[in-house]
mmCIF file of C-alpha atoms in Angstrom:
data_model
loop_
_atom_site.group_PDB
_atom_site.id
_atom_site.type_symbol
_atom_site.label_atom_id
_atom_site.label_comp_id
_atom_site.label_asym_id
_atom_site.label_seq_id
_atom_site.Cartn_x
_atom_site.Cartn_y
_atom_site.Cartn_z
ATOM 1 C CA UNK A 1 -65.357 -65.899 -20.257
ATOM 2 C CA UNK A 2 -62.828 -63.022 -20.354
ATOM 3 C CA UNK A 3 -59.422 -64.077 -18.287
ATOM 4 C CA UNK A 4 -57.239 -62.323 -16.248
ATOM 5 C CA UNK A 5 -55.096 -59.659 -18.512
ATOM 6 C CA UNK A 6 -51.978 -61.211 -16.261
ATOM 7 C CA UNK A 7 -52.741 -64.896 -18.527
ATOM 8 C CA UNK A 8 -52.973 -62.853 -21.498
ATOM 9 C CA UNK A 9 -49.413 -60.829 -21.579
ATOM 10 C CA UNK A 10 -47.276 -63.999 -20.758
ATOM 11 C CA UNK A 11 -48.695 -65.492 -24.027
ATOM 12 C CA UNK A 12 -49.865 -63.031 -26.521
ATOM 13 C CA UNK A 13 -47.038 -63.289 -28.286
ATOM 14 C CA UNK A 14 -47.157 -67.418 -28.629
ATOM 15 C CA UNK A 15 -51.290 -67.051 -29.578
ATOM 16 C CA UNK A 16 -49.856 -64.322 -32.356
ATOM 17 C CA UNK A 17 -47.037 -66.362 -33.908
ATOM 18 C CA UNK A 18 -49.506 -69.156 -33.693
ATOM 19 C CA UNK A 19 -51.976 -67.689 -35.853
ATOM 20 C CA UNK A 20 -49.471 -66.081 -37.944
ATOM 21 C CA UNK A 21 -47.358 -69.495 -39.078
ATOM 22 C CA UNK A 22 -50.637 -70.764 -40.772
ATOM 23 C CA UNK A 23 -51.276 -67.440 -42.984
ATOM 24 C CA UNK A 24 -49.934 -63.843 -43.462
ATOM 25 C CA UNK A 25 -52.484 -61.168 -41.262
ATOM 26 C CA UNK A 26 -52.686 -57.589 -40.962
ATOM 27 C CA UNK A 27 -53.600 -56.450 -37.356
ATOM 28 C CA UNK A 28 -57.667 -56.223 -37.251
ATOM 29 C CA UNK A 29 -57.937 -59.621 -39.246
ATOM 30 C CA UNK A 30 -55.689 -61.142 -36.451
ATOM 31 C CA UNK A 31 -57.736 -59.833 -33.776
ATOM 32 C CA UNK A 32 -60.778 -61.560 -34.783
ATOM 33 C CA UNK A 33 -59.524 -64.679 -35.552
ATOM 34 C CA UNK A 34 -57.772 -64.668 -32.142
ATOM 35 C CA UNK A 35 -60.878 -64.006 -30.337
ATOM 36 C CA UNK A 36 -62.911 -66.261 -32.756
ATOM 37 C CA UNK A 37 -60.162 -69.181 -31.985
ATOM 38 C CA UNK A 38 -60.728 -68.561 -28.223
ATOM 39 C CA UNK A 39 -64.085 -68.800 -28.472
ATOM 40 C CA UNK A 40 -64.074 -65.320 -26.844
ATOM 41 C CA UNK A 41 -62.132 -66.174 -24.133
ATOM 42 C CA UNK A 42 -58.957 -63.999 -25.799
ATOM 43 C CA UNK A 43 -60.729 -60.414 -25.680
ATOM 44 C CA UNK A 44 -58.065 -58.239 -25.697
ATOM 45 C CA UNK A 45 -58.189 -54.542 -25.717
ATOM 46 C CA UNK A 46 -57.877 -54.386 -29.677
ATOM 47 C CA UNK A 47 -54.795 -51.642 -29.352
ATOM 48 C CA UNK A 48 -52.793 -53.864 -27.155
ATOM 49 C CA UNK A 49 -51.916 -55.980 -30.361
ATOM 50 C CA UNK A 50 -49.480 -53.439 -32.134
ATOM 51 C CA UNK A 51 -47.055 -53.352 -29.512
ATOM 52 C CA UNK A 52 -47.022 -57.364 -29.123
ATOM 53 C CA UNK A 53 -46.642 -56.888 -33.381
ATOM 54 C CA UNK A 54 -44.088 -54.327 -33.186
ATOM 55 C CA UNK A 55 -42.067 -56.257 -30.672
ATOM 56 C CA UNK A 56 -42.364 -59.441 -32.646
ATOM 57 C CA UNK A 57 -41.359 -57.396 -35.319
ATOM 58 C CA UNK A 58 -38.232 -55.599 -33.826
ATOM 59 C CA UNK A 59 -37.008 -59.066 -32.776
ATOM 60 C CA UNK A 60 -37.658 -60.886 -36.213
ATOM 61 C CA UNK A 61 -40.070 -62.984 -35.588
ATOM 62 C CA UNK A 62 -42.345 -61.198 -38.033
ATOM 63 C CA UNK A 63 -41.826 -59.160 -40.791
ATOM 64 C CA UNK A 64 -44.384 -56.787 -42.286
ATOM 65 C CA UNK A 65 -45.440 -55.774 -45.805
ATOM 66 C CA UNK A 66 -47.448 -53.075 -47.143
ATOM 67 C CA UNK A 67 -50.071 -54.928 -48.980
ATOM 68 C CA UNK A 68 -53.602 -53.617 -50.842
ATOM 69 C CA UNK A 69 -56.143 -55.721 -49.389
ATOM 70 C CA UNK A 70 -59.598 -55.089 -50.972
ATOM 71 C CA UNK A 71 -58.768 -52.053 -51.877
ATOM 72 C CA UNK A 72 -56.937 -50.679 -49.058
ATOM 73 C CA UNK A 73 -53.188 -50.826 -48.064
ATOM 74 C CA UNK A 74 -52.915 -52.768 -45.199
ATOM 75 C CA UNK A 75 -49.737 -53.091 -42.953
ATOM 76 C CA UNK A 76 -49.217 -57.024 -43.265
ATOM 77 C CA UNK A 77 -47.510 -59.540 -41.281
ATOM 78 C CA UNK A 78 -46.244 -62.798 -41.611
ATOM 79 C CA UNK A 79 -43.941 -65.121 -39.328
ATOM 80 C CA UNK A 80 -40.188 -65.438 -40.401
ATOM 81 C CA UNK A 81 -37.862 -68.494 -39.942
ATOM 82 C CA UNK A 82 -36.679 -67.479 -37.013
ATOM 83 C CA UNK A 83 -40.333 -66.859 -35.573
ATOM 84 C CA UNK A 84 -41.417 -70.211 -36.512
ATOM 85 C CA UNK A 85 -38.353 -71.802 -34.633
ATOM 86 C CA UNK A 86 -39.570 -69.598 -31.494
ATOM 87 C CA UNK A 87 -43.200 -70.866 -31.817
ATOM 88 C CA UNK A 88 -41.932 -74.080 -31.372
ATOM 89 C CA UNK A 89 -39.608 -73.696 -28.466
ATOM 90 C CA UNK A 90 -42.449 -71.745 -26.779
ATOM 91 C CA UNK A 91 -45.021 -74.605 -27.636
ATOM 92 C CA UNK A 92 -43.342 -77.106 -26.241
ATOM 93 C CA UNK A 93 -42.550 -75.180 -23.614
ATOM 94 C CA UNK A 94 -46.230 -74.568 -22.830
ATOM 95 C CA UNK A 95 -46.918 -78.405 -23.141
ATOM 96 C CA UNK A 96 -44.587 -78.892 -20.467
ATOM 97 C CA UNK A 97 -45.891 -76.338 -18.042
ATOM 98 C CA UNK A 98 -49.038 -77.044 -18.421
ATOM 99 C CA UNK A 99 -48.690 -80.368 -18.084
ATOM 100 C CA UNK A 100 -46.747 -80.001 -14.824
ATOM 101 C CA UNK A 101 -50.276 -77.800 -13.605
ATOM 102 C CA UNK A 102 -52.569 -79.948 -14.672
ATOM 103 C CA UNK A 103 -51.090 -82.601 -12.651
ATOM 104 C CA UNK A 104 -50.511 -80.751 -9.854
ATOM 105 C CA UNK A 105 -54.200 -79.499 -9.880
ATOM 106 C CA UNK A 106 -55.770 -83.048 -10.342
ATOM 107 C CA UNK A 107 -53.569 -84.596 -7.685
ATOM 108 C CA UNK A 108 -55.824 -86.999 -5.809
ATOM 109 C CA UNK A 109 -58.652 -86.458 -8.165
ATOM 110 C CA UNK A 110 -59.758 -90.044 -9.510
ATOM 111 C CA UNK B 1 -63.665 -39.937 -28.095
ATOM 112 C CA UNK B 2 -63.813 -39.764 -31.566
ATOM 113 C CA UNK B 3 -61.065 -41.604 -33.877
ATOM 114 C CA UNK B 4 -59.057 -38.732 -34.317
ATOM 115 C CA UNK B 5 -58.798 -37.831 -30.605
ATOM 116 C CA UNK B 6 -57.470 -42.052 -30.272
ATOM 117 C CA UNK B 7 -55.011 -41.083 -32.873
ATOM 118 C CA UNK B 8 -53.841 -37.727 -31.570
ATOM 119 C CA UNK B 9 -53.365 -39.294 -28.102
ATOM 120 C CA UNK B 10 -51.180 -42.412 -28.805
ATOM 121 C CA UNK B 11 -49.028 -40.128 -31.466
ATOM 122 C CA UNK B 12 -48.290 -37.768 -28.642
ATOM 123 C CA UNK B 13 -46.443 -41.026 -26.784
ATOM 124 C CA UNK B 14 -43.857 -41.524 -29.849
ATOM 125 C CA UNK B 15 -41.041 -39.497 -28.771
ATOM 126 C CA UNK B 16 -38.970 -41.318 -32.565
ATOM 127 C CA UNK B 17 -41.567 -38.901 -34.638
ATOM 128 C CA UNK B 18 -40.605 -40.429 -37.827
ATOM 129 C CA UNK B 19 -42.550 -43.689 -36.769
ATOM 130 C CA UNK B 20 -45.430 -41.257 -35.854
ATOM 131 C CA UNK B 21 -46.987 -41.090 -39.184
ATOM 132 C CA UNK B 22 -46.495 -45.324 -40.444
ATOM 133 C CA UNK B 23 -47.970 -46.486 -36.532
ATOM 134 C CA UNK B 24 -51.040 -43.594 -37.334
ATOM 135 C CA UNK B 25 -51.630 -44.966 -40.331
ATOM 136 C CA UNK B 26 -52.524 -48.641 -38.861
ATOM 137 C CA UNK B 27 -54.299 -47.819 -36.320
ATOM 138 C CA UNK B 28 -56.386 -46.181 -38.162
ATOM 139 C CA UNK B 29 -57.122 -48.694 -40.715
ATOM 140 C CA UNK B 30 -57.916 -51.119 -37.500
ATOM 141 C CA UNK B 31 -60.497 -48.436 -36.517
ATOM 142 C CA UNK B 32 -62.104 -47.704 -39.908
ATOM 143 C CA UNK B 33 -62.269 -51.958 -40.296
ATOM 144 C CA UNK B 34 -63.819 -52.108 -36.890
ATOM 145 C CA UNK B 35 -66.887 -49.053 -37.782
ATOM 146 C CA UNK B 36 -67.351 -51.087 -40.761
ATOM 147 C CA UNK B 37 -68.161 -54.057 -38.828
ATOM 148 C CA UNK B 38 -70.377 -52.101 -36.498
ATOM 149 C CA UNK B 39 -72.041 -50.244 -39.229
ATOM 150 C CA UNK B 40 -72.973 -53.471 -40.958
ATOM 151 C CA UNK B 41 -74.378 -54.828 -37.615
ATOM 152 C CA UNK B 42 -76.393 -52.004 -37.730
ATOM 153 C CA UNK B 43 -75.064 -49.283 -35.728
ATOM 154 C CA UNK B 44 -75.219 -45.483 -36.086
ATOM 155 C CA UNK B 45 -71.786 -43.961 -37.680
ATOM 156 C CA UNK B 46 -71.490 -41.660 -34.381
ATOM 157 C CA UNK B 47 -72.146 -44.884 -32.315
ATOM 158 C CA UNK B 48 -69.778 -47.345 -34.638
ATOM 159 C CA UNK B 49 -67.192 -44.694 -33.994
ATOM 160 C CA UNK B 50 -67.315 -44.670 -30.296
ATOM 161 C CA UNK B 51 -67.881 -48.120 -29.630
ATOM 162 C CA UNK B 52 -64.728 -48.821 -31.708
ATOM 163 C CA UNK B 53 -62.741 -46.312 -30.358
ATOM 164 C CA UNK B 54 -64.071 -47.758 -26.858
ATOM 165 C CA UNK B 55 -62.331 -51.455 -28.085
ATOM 166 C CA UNK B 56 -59.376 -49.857 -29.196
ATOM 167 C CA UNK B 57 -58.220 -50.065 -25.251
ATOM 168 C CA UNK B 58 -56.560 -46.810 -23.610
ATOM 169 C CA UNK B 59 -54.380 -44.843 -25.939
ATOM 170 C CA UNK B 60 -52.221 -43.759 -23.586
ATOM 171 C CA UNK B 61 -50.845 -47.244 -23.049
ATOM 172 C CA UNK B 62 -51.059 -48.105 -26.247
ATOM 173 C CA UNK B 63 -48.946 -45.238 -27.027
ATOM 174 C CA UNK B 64 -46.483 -46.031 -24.293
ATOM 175 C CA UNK B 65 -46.208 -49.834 -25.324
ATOM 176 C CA UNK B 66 -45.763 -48.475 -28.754
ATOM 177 C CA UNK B 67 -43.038 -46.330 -27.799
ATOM 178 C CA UNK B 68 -41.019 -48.769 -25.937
ATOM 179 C CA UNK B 69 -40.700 -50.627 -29.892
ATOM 180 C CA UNK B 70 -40.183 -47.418 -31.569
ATOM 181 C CA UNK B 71 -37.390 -46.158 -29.269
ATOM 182 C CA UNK B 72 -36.258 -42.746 -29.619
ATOM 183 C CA UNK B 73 -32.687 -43.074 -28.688
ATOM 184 C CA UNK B 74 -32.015 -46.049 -31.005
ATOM 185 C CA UNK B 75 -34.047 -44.627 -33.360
ATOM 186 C CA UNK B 76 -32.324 -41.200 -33.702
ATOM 187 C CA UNK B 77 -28.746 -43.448 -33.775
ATOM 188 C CA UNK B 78 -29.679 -45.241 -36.549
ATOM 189 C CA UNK B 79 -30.834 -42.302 -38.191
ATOM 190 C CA UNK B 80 -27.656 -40.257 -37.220
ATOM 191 C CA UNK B 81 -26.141 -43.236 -38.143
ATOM 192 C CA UNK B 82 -27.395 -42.994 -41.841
ATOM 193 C CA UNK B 83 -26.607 -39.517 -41.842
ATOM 194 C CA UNK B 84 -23.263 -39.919 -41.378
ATOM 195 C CA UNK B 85 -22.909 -43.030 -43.920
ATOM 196 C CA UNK B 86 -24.275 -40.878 -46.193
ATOM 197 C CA UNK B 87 -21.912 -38.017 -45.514
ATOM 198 C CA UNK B 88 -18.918 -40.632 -45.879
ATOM 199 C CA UNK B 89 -19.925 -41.834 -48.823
ATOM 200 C CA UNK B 90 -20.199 -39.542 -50.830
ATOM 201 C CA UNK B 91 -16.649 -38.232 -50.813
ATOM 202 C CA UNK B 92 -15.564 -42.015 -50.679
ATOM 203 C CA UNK B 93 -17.863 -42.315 -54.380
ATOM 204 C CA UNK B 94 -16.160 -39.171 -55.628
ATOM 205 C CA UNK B 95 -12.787 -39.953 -54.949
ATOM 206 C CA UNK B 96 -13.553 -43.430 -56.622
ATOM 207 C CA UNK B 97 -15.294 -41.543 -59.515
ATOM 208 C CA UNK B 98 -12.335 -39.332 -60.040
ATOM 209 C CA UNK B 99 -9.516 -42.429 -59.591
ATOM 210 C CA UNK B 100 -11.342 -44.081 -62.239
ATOM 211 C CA UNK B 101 -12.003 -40.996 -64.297
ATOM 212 C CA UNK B 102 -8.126 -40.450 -64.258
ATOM 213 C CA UNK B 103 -7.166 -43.896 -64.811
ATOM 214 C CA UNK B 104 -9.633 -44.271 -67.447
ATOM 215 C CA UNK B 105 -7.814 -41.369 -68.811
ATOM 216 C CA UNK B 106 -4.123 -41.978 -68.347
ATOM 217 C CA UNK B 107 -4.486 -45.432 -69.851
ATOM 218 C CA UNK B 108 -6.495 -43.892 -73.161
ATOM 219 C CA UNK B 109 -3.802 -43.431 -75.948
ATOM 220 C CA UNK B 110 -4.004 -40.293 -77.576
ATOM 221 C CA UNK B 111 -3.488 -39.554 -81.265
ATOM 222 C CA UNK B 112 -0.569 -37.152 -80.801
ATOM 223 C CA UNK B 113 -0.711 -37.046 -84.787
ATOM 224 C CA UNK B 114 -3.674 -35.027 -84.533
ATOM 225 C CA UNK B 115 -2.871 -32.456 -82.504
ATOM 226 C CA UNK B 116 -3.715 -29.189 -84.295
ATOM 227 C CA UNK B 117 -0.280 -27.703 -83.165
ATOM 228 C CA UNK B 118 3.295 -28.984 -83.381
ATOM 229 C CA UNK B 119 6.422 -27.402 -81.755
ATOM 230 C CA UNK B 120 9.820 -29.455 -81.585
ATOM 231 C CA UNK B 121 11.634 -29.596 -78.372
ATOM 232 C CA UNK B 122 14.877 -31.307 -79.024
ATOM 233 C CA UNK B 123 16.008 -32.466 -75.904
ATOM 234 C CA UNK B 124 17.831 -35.099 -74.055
ATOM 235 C CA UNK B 125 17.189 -36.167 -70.262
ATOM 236 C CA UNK B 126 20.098 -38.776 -69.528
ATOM 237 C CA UNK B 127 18.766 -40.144 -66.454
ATOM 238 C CA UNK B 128 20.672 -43.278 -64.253
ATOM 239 C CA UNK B 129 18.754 -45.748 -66.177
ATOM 240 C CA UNK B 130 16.949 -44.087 -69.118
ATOM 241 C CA UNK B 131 17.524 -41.811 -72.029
ATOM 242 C CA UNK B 132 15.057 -39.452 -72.746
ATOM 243 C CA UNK B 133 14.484 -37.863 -75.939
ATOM 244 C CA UNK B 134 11.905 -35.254 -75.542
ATOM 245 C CA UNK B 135 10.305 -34.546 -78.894
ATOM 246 C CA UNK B 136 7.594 -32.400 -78.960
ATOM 247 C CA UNK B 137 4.884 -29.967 -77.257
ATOM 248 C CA UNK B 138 1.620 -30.490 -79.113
ATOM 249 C CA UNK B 139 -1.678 -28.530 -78.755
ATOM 250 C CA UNK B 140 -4.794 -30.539 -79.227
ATOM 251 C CA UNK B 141 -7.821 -29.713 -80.303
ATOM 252 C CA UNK B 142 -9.265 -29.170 -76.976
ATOM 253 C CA UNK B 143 -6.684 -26.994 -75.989
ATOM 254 C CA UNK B 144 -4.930 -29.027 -73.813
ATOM 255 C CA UNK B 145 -1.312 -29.509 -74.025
ATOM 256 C CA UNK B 146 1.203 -32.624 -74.460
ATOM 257 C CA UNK B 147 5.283 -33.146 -74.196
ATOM 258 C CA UNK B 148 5.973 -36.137 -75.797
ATOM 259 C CA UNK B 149 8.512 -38.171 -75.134
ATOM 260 C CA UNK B 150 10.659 -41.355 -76.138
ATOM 261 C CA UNK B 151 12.740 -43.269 -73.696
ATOM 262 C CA UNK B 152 15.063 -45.907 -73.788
ATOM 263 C CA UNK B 153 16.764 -47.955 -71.399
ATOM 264 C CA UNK B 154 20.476 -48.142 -70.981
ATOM 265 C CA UNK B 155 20.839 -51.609 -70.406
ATOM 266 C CA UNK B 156 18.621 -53.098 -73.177
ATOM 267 C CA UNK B 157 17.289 -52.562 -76.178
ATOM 268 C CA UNK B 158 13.628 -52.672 -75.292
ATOM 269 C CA UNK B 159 11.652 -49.964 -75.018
ATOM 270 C CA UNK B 160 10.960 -48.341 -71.764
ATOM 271 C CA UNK B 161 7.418 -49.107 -70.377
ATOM 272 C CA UNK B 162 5.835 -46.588 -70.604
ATOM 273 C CA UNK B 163 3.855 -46.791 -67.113
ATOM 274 C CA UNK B 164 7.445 -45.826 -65.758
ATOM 275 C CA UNK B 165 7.285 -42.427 -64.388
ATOM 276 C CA UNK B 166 10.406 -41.222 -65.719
ATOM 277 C CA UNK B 167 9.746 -37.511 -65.183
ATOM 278 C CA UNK B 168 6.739 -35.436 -64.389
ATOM 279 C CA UNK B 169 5.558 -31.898 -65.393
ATOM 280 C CA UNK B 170 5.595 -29.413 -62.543
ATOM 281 C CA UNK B 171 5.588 -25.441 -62.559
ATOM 282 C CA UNK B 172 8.289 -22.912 -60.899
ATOM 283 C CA UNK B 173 6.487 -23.924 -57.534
ATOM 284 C CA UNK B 174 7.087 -27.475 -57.508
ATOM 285 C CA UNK B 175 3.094 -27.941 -58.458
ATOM 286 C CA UNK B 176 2.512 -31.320 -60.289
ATOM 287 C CA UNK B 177 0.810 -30.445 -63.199
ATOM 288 C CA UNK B 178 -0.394 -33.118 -65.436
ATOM 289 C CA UNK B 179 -0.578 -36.923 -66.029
ATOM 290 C CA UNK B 180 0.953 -39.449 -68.336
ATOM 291 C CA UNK B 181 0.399 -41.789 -71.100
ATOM 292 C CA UNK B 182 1.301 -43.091 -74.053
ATOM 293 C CA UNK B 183 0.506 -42.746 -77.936
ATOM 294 C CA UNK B 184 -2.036 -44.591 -79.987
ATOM 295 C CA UNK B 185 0.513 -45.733 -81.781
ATOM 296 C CA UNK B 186 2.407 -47.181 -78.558
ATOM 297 C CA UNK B 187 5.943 -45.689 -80.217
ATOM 298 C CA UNK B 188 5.952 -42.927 -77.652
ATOM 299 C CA UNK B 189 4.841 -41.405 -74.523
ATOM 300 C CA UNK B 190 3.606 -37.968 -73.171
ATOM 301 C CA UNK B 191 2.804 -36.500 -70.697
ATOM 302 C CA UNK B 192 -0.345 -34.249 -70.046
ATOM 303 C CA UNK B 193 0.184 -30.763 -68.929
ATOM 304 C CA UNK B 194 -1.862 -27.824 -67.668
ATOM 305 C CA UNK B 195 -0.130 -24.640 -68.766
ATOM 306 C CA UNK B 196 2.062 -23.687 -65.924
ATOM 307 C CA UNK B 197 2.461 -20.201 -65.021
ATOM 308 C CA UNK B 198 5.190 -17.469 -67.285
ATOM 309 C CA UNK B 199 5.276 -20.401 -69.315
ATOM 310 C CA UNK B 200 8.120 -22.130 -68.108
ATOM 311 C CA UNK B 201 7.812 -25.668 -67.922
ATOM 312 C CA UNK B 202 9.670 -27.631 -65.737
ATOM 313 C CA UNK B 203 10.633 -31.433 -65.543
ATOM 314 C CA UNK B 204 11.512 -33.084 -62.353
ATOM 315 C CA UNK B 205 13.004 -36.220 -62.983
ATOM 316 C CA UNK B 206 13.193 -39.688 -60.839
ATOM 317 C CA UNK B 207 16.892 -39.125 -59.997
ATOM 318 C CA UNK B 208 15.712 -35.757 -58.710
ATOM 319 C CA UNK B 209 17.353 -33.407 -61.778
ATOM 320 C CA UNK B 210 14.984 -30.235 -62.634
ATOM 321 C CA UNK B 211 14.917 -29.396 -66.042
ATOM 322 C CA UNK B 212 13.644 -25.905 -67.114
ATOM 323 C CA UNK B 213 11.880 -25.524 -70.693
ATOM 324 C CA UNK B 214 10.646 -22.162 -71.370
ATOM 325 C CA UNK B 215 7.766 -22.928 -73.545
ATOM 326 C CA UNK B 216 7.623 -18.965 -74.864
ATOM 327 C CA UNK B 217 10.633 -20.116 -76.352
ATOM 328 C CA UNK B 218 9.873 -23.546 -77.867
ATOM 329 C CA UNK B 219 6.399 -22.893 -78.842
ATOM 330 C CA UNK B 220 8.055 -20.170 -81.870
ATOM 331 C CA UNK B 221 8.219 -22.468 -84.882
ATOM 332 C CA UNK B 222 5.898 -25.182 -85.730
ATOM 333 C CA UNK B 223 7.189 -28.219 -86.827
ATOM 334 C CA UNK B 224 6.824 -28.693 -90.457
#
């Protein structure tokens, strides 16, 4: 199942620190795992992802490398300090909202 | 569209062209990684092409997105920016270069007894709080010239420190012409002079007297 691109924008940027505080990436390798983590459900238009990097990257939340990766350079990325303390906020953040939803939706439900 | 044309259309959205070429660059290593992929699954090269461009999304708003992160107007600042701390600097390193240059040399003693050329002065500067016994104008090797000096204060019997600026050289315009220092030896001091123009040397002094020497005069007979 694909989801609404309105889901997606509010939270790209969580779903890419996420992936990015448990290894360095460059941009096609964090697609895939994305979309593999989300058992398909994150299918993003594969472009879209720069900008969410390059934001991420202007605020210093990630900073990038120029790395040789199998024998090409790739443009590499990996969280900063500052980008794992945002992570966090916006986890718990997330918890809390959709915890507030869930409740909401299952109101009355037994 | 082929890769190129995906390329060509988001780089026409970054108005900050000097990101143009870096953002090219890794987009199209995300492109070439995806026809891999497809090739390996089998595809065609023309089809891997387009069905990766096809994932890719709409360049266009890629290209906007893009240039939203690589603003032009902050981007030329900072690069103006640069520019100018470039421009400021380098005077600011020159200047430093030459202070230390000059220091460097003021503070070197000189081995006035190896100057190739020797021509007494004999004269006394009676200044407020000094006595000044000029001595001589040597020539050094390098052709530069030197008035040294010996100075005494009135009031003691030490010797004057030489970092005092007693007097200085200047020519018939009032143009400063040279620097001081002080003999290897530490017994006296000179002072550094470019050769001022008709030859006549003058000394202004810290109580304000001007003292003429006309060095066509002095520079006659060598010292034995």
């Amino acid at each position: 199942m694909a989801v609404d691109k309105g889901y997606m924008s509010g939270s790209s940027t969580m779903l890419v620190l996420a992936i990015l505080a448990e290894k360095p990436y460059y941009g096609y390798e964090l697609i895939k795992t994305l979309k593999q983590r989300s058992n398909d459900t994150f299918d993003m238009k594969e472009g879209t992802l720069y900008p969410i990097l390059h934001k991420l990257e202007n605020d210093a939340l990630v900073a990038s490398s120029n790395q040789e990766v199998s024998g090409r350079v790739r443009k590499v990325y990996a969280i900063t300090e500052k980008g794992s303390r945002a992570l966090a906020k916006e986890k718990q953040e997330w918890n809390e909202f959709s915890m507030a939803v869930n409740q909401v939706l299952t109101f009355g439900v037994v | 569209m082929t890769g190129k044309e995906y390329l060509q259309r988001v780089r026409k959205h970054i108005y900050y062209i000097f990101d143009r070429d870096g953002i090219e660059r890794e987009l199209a290593e995300h492109l070439q990684d995806g026809m891999d992929a497809l090739r390996n699954e089998g595809y065609s090269k023309e089809e891997a092409e387009t069905l990766a461009v096809e994932r890719m999304g709409s360049p266009d708003e890629v290209g906007r997105q893009l240039n939203k992160e690589h603003h032009p107007v902050l981007g030329y600042a900072w690069l103006a920016s640069v520019v100018l701390l470039v421009l400021l600097a380098v005077p600011l390193m020159l200047s430093v270069g030459n202070m230390i240059y000059m220091g460097i040399k003021t503070i070197t003693p000189i081995n006035i007894e190896n100057s190739v050329e020797i021509y007494p002065v004999n004269m006394v500067l009676e200044l407020p709080t000094h006595k000044v016994r000029l001595d001589n104008i040597c020539v050094s090797e390098e052709g530069e010239y030197y008035l040294t000096y010996r100075a005494r204060t009135k009031y003691s019997y030490s010797r004057a420190g030489w970092s005092t600026e007693l007097f200085y050289p200047q020519d018939s315009s009032g143009k400063y012409l040279g620097q001081s220092g002080f003999s290897s030896s530490g017994r006296y001091g000179y002072k550094e002079f470019a050769w001022p123009e008709g030859g006549i040397l003058y000394l202004r002094t810290k109580d304000g007297q001007l003292i003429e020497i006309d060095l066509n005069e002095v520079m006659v007979n060598e010292a034995g």
